[in-house]
Coordinates of C-alpha atoms and ligand atoms in Angstrom, one line a residue:
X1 CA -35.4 -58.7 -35.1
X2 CA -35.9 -54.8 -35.4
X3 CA -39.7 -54.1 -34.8
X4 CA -41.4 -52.2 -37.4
X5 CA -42.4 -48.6 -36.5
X6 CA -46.4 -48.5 -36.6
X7 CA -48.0 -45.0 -38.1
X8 CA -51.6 -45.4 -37.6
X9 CA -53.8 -42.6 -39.4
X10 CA -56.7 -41.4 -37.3
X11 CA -57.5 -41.5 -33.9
X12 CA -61.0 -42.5 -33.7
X13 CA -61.9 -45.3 -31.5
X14 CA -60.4 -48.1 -33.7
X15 CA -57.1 -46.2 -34.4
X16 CA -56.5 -44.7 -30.7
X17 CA -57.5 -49.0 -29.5
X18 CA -55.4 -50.2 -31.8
X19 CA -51.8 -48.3 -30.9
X20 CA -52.7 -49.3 -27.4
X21 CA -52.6 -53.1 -28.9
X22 CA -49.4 -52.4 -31.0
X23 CA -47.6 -50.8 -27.5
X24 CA -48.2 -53.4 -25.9
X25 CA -46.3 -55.6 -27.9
X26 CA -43.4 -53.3 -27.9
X27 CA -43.7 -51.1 -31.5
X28 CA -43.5 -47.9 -31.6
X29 CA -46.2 -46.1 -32.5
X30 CA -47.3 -42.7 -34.2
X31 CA -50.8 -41.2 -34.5
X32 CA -52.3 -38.5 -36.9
X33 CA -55.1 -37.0 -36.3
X34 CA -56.7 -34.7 -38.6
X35 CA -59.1 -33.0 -35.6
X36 CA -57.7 -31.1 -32.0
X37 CA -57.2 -33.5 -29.4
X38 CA -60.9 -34.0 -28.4
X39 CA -59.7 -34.3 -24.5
X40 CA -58.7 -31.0 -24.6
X41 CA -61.2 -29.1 -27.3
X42 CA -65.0 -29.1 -26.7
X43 CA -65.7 -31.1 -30.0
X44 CA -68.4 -33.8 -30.6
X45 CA -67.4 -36.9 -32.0
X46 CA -69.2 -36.0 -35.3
X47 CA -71.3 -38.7 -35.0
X48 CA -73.8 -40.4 -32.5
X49 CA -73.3 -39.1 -29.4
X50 CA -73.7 -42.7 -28.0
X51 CA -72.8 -46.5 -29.2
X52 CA -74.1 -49.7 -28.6
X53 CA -71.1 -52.1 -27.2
X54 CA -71.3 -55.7 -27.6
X55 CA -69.4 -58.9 -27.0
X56 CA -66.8 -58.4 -30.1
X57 CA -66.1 -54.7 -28.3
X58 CA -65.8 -55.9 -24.7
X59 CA -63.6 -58.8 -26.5
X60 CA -61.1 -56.2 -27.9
X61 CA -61.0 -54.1 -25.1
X62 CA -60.3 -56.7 -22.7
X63 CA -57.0 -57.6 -24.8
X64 CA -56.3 -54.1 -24.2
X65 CA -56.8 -53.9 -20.9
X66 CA -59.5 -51.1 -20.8
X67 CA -62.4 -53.4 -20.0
X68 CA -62.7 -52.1 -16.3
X69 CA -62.2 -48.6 -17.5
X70 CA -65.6 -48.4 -19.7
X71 CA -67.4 -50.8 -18.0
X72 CA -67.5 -47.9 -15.1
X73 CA -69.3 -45.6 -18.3
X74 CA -71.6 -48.1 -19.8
X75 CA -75.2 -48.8 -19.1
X76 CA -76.7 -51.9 -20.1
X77 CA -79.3 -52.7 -22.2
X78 CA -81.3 -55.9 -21.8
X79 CA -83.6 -55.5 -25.0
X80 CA -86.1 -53.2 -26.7
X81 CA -88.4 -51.4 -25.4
X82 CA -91.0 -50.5 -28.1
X83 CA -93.3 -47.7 -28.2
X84 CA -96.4 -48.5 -30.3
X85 CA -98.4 -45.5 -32.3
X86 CA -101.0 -45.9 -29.6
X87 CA -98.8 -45.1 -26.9
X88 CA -98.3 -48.7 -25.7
X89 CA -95.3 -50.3 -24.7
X90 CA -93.8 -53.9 -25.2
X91 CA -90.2 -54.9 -23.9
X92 CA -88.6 -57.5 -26.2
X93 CA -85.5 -59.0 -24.2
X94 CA -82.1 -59.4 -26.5
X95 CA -80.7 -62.7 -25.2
X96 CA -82.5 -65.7 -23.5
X97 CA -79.8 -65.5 -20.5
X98 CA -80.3 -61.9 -19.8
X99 CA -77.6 -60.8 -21.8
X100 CA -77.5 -57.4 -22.4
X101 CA -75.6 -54.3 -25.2
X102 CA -74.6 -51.3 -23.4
X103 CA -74.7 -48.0 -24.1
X104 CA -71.1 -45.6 -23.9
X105 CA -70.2 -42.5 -24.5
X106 CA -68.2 -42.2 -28.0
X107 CA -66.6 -39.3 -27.0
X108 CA -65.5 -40.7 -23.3
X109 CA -64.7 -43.9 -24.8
X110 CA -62.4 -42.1 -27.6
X111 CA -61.0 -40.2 -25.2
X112 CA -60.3 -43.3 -22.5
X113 CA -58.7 -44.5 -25.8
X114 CA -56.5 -42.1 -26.8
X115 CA -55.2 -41.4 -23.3
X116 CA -54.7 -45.5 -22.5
X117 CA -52.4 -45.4 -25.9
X118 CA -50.7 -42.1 -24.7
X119 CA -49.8 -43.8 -21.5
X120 CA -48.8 -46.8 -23.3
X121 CA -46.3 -44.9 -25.0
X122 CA -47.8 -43.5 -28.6
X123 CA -47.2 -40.4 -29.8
X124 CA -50.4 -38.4 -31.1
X125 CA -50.0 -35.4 -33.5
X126 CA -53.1 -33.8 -34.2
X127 CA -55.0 -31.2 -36.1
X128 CA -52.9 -33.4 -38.4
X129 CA -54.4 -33.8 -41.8
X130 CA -53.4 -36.5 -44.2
X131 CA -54.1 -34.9 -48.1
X132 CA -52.3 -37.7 -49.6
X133 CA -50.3 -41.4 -49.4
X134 CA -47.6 -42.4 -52.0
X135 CA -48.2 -46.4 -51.3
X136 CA -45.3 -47.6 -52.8
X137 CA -42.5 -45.3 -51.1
X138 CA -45.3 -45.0 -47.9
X139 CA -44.8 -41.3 -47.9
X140 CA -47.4 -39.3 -46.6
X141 CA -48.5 -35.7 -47.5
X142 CA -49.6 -33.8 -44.4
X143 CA -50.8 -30.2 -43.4
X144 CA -50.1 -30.1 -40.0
X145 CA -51.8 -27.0 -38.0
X146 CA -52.0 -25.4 -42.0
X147 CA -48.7 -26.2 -42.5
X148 CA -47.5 -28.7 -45.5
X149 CA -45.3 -31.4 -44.5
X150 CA -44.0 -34.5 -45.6
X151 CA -43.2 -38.0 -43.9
X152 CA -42.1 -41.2 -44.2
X153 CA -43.8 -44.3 -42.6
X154 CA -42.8 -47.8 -41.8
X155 CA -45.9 -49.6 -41.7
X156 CA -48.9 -48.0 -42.2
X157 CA -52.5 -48.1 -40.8
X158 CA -55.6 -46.4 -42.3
X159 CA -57.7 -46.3 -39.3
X160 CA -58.9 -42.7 -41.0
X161 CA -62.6 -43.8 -41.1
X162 CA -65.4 -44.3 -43.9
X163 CA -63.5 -41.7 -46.6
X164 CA -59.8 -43.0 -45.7
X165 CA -57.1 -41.2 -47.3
X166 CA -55.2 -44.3 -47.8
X167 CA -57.7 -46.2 -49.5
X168 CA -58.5 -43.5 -51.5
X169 CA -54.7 -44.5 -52.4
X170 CA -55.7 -47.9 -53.1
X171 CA -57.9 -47.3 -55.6
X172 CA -55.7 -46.4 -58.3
X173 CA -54.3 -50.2 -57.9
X174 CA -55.0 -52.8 -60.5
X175 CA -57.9 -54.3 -59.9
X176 CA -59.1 -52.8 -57.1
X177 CA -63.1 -53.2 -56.8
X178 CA -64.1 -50.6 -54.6
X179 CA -68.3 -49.9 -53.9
X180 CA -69.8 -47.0 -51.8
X181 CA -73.4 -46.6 -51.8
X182 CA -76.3 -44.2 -49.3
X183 CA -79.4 -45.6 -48.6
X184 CA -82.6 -43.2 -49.0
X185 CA -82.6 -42.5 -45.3
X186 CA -80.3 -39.9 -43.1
X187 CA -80.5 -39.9 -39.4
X188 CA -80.8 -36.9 -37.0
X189 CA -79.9 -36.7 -33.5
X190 CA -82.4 -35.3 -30.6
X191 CA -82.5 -35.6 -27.0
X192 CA -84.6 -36.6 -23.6
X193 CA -83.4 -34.2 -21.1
X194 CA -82.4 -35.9 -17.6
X195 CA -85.4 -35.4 -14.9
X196 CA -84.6 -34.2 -11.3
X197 CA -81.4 -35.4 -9.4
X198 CA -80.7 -37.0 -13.0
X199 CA -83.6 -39.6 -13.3
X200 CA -84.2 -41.5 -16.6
X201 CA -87.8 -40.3 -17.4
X202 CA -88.0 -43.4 -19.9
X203 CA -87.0 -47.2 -19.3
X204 CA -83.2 -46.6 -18.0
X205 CA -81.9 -50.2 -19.0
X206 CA -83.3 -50.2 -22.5
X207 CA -83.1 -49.3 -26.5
X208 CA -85.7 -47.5 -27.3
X209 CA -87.4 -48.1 -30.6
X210 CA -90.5 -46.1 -32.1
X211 CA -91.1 -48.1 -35.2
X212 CA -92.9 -46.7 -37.6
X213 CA -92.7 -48.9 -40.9
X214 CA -90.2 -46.9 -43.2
X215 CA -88.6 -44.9 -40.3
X216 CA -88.0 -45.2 -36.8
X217 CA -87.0 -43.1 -34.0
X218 CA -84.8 -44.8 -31.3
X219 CA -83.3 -44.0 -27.8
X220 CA -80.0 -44.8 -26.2
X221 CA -79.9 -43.8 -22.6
X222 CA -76.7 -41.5 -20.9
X223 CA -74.9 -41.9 -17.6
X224 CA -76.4 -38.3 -16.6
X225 CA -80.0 -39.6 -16.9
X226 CA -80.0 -38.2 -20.6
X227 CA -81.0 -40.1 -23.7
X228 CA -79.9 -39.8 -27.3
X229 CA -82.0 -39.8 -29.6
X230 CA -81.8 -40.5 -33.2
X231 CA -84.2 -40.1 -36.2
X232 CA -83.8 -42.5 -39.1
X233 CA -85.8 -41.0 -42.0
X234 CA -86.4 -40.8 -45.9
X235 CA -84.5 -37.9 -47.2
X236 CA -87.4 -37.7 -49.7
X237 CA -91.0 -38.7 -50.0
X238 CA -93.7 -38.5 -47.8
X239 CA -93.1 -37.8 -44.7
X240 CA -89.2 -37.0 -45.2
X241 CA -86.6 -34.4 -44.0
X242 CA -87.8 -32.5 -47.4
X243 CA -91.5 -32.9 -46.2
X244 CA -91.3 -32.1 -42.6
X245 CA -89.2 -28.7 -42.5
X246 CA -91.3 -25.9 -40.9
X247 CA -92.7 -25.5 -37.5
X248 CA -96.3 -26.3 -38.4
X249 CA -95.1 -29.7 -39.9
X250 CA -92.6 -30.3 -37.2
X251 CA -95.3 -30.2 -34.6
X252 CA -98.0 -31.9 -36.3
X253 CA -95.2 -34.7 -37.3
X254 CA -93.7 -35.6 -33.6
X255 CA -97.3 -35.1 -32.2
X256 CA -98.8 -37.5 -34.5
X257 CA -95.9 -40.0 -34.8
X258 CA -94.1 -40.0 -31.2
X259 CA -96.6 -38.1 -29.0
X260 CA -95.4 -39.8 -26.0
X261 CA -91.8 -39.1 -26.7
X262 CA -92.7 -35.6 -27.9
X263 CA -94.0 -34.9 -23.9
X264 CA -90.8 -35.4 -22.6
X265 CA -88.7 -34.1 -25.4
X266 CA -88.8 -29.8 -24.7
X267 CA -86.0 -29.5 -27.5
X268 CA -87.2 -31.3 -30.4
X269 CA -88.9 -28.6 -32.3
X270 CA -84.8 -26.6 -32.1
X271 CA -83.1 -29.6 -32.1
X272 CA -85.0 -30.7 -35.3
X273 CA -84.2 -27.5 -36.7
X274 CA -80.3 -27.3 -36.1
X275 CA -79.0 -30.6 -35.8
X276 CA -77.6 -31.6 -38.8
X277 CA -79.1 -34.5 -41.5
X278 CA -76.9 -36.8 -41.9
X279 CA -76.5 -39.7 -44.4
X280 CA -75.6 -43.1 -44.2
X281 CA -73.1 -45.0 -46.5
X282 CA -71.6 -48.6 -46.7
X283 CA -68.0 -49.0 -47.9
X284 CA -66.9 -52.1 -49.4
X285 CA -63.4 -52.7 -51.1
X286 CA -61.3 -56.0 -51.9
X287 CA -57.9 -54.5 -51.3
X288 CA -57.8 -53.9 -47.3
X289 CA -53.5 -54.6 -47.8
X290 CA -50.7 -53.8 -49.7
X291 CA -47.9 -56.2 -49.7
X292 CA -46.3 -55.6 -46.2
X293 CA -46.3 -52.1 -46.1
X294 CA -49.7 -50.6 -45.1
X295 CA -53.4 -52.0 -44.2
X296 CA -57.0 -50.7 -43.4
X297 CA -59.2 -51.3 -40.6
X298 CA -62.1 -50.0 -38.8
X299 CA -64.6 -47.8 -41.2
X300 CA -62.0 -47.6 -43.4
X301 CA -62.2 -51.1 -44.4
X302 CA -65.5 -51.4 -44.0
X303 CA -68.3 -48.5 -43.1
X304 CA -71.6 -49.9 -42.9
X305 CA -75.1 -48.9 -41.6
X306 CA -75.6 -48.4 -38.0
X307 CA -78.8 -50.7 -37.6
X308 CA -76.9 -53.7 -36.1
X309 CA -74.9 -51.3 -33.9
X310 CA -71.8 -53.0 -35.3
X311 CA -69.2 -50.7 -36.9
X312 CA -67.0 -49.8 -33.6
X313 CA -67.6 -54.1 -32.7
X314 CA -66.1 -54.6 -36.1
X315 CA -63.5 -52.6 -36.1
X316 CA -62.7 -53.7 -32.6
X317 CA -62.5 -57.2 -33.5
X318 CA -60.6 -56.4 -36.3
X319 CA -57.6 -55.4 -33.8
X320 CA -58.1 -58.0 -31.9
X321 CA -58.0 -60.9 -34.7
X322 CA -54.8 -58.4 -36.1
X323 CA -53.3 -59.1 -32.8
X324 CA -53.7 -62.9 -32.6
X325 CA -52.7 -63.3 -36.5
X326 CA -49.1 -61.7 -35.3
X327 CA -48.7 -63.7 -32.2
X328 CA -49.1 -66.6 -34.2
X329 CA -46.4 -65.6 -37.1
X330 CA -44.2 -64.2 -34.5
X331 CA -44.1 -60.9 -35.8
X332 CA -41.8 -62.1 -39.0
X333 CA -43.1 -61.9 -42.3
X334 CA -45.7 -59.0 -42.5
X335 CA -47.0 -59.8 -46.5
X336 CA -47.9 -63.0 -44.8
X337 CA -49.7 -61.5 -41.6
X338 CA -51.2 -58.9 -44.0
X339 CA -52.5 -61.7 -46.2
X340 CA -53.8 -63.6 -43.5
X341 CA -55.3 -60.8 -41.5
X342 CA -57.2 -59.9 -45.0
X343 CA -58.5 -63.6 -45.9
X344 CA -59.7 -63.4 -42.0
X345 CA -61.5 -59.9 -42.1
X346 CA -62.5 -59.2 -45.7
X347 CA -65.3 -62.2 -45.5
X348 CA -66.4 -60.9 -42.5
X349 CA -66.8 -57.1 -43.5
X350 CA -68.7 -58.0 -46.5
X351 CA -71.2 -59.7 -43.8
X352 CA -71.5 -57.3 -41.8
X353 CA -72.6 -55.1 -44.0
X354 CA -74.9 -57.0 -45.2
X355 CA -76.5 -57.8 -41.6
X356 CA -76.7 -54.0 -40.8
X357 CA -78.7 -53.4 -44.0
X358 CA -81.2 -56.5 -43.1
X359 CA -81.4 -54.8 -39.6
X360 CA -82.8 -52.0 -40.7
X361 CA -86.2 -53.5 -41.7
X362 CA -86.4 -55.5 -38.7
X363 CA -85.9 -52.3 -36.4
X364 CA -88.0 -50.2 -37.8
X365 CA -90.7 -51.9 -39.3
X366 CA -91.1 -56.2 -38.1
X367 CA -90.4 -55.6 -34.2
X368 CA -94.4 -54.4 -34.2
X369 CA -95.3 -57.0 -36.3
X370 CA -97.6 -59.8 -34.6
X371 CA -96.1 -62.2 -36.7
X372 CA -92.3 -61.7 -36.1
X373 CA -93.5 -61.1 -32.4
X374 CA -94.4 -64.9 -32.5
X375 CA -91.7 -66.2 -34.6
X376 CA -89.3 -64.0 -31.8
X377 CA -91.1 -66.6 -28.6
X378 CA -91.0 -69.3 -31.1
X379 CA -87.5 -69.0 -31.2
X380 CA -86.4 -68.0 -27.7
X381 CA -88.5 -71.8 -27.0
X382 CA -85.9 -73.3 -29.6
X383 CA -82.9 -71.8 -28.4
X384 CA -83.9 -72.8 -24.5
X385 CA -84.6 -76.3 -25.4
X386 CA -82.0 -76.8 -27.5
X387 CA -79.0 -74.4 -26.0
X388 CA -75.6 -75.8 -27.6
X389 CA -77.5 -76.3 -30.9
X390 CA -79.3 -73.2 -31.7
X391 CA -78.3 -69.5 -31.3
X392 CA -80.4 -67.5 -32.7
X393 CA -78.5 -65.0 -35.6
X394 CA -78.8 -61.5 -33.0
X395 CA -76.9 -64.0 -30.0
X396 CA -74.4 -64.9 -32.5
X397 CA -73.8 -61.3 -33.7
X398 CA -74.3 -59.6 -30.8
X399 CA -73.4 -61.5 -27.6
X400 CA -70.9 -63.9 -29.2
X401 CA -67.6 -63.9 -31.8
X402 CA -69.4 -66.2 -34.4
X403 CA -67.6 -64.7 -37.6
X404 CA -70.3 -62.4 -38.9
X405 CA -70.3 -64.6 -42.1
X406 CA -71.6 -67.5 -40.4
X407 CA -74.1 -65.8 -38.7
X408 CA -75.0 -64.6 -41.8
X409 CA -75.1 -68.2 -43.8
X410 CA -76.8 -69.5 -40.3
X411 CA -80.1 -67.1 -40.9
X412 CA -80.7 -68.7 -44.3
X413 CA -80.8 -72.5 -42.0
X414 CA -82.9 -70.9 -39.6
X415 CA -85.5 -69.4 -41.7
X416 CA -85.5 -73.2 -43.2
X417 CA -85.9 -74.5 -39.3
X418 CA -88.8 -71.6 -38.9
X419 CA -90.7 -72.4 -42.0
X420 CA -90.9 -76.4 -41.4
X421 CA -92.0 -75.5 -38.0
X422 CA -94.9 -73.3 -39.3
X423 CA -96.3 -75.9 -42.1
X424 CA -96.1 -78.5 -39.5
X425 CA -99.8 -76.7 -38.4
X426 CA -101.3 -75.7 -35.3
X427 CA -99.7 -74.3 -32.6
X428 CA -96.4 -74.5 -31.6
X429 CA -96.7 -74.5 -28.0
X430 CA -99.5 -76.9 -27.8
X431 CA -97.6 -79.0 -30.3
X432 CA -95.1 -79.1 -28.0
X433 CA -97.0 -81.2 -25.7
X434 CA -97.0 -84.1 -28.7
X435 CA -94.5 -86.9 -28.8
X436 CA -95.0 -86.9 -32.4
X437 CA -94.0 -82.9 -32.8
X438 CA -91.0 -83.3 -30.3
X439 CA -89.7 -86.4 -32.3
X440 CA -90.6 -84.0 -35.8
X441 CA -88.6 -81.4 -34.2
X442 CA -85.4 -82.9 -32.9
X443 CA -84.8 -84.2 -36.5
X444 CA -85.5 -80.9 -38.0
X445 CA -82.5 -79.6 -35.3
X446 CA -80.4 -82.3 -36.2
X447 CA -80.9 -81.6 -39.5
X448 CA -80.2 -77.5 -38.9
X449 CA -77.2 -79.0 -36.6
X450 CA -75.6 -80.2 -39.7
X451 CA -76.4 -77.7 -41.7
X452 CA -75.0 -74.9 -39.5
X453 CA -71.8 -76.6 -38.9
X454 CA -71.2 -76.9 -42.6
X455 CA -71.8 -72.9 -43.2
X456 CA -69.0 -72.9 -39.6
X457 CA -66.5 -74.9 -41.5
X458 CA -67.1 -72.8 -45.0
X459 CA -66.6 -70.0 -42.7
Ligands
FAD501 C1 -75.4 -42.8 -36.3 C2 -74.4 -43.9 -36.1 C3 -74.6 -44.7 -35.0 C4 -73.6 -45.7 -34.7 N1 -73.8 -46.6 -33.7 C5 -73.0 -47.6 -33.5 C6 -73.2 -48.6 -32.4 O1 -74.2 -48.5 -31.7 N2 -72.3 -49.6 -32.3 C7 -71.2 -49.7 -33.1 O2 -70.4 -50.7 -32.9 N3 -71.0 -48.8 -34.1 C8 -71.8 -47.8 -34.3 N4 -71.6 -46.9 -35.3 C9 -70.4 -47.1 -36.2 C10 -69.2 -46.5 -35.6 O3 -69.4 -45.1 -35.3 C11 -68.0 -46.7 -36.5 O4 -67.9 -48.0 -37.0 C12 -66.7 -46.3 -35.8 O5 -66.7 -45.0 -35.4 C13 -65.5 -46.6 -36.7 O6 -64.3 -46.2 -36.0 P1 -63.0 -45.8 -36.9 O7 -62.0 -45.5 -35.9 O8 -62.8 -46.9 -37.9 O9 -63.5 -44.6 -37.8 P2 -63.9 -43.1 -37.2 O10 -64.6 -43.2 -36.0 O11 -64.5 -42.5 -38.4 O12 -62.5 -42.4 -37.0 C14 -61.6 -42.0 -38.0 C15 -60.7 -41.0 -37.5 O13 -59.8 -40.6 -38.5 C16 -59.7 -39.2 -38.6 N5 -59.4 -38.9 -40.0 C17 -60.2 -39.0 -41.1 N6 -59.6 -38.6 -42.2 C18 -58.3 -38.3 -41.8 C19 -57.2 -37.8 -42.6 N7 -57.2 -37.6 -43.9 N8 -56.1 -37.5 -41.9 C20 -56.0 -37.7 -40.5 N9 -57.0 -38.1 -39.8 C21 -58.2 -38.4 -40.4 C22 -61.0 -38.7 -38.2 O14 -61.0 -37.4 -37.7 C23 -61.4 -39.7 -37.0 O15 -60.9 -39.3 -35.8 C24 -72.5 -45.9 -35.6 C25 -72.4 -45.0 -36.7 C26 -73.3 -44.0 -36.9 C27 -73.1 -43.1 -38.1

């Protein structure tokens, strides 16, 4: 059978991984970019200038075959390092097995990307804009380098990010529920310069968080010694971006809130000052197909908040679960791999989502809490003593391919598995040393055992 032609709009990191996947199978693929080829321009990505890579990333990247290739860029970060108001530290490991996230380059990973597909055999056109999508006859309306220009596709992708063109299209379908929404907070990026002969003045293998209640600073470290920061802050209130604006404030704000940061951090007042504010939205739709002629992925599926440092790992893993859905239909009827690709993904989206905006409170506000500190060794204790039954909801997200809705359904069980341990009384570690607790506790894990692998089954 003829394959179908593959025209994948945008070549951000989902779009530029995913026509490596398609080449590899044998389609033919076309990408349109709407920027200059970053490899060759001196752009930034737009966004962070860094990305926290997980399991579900590695996953994809693997099918691709780029695994080797980034591993060579990433650094890995074992857990949290937090930086209390008074200047004290405490590092909170991610995984109980040392597992780590690891922080890449966006703009060397894209570029990694686009070149891998390149070799692979797609064909990029960029400074490529698409203004509009006709998604019954799949003609696209382009200004290409300023110039208007028309063109037919095959099958269709809308890899084009959080505002996608074609789901833009979407929405004048029938019944097309379609959400965007901004939280109160925007984010603005800052910087540790590198110290001599490129040294990491802070924790290398790390995140850095600075949690301050309703906001939080955190760092991402570089391969040049660098770190990335980013502030995540009301747009309004007190403090805010509108509150904090002139020098005076600036000063008095960083001194105050991250003094030890501020030491190390020559740039911030300028940086502050010019980097752009930025805002944060989640994009939700029920129509990621239509019929077997185009589909969304990536952001344009589903944009969410960055606070689980999941949008690239779910867009990733929506390539890769793409790829497997076609192997197994043997590339023949695409309404049905387009069906089956949405029923797998859609779920999962709508989790994720959900999970970043949780995140957000836990980052920057419980990490300094005493009590989530315990509950944190009370369940590192759980998940060593009882390994193959209990992962705790950041292992599953983070350093596994649970589908995000499970790990989602999963908290509710564990916060029922927390709380019985907490009214038992006393403490847990010393109850650990009774007979009677240990016989309590491994029916409350059977219980949770059977509990969990209902929500797995439900998907
Ligand atoms: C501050 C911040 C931090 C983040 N940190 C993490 C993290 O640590 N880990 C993680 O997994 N995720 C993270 N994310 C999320 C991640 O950036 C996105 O999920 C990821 O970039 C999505 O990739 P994409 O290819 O779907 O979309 P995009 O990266 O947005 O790429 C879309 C591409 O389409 C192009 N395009 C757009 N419109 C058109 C058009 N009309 N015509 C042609 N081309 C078009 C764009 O130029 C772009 O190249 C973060 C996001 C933010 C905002």
């Amino acid at each position: 059978m003829q394959k179908r032609e593959i025209t994948i709009l945008g070549a951000g990191l989902v779009g530029s991984l995913l026509a490596i996947l398609f080449c590899k199978k044998g389609y033919k693929v076309h990408v349109i970019e709407r920027r200059p080829d970053m490899r060759n321009a001196n752009i930034s990505a737009g966004r962070s200038i860094n990305l926290a890579m997980s399991h579900r990333g590695w996953q994809a990247l693997e099918k691709a075959g780029m695994k080797k290739d980034l591993e060579e860029i990433a650094i890995p970060m074992y857990g949290r390092q937090i930086h209390n108001l008074d200047g004290s530290q405490v590092f909170q490991a991610y995984g109980k097995n040392n597992e780590a996230i690891y922080s890449v380059s966006r703009g060397e990973l894209n570029k990694k990307l686009i070149a891998a597909a390149e070799n692979a055999g797609a064909t990029f056109t960029f400074n490529a804009k698409c203004n509009k999508v006709d998604i019954n006859s799949n003609i696209l309306q382009l200004e290409v380098d300023g110039i208007a220009k028309t063109i037919q596709a095959d099958l269709l992708v809308g890899s084009d990010g959080a505002f996608s063109s074609l789901r833009s299209a979407y929405t004048s379908l029938d019944r097309c529920d379609y959400q965007q929404f901004y939280i109160g907070h925007g984010y603005k990026e800052l910087s540790i310069p590198n110290g001599a002969n490129n040294s990491f003045l802070i924790e290398k293998e790390a995140l850095h968080i600075w949690p301050r209640k309703n906001y939080m600073l955190i760092a991402l470290p570089n391969i040049d010694g660098s770190f990335t920061l980013t502030l995540f802050f009301p747009f309004n209130g007190e403090p805010s971006f509108a509150s904090v604006q002139n020098d005076e404030e600036i000063i008095q704000f960083f001194e105050s809130q991250f003094g030890d940061a501020k030491k190390i951090m020559p740039q911030f007042l300028e940086e502050y000052k010019t980097n752009p504010t930025a805002s944060l939205v989640t994009v939700k739709t029920n129509i990621w197909v239509y019929q077997s002629k185009s589909f969304l992925i990536g952001d344009a599926a589903h944009a969410i908040v960055p606070f689980y440092g999941q949008g690239m790992n779910a867009g990733f893993e929506d390539c890769a679960v793409l790829m497997d859905i076609i192997e197994k239909n043997e590339e023949s009827n695409w309404e049905t791999i387009l069906q089956e690709y949405q029923n797998a993904r859609k779920i999962n989206g709508d989790a994720v989502a959900q999970l970043a905006l949780n995140n957000f409170i836990e980052m920057r506000d419980l990490v300094a809490d005493p009590i989530f500190l315990e509950r944190k060794k009370i369940e590192k204790e759980i998940g060593l003593r009882y390994p193959k039954e209990y992962l705790s909801v950041y292992e599953m997200v983070s350093f596994s391919h649970t589908p995000y809705s499970v790990a989602l359904g999963t908290a509710q069980a564990q916060e029922k598995l927390y709380n019985q341990i907490i009214n038992y009384g006393g403490d847990f570690f010393e109850n650990l040393k009774l007979d009677k607790f240990i016989a309590q506790l491994n029916t409350w894990i059977a219980e949770y055992t059977t509990e969990a692998q209902k929500i797995m089954a439900n998907g």
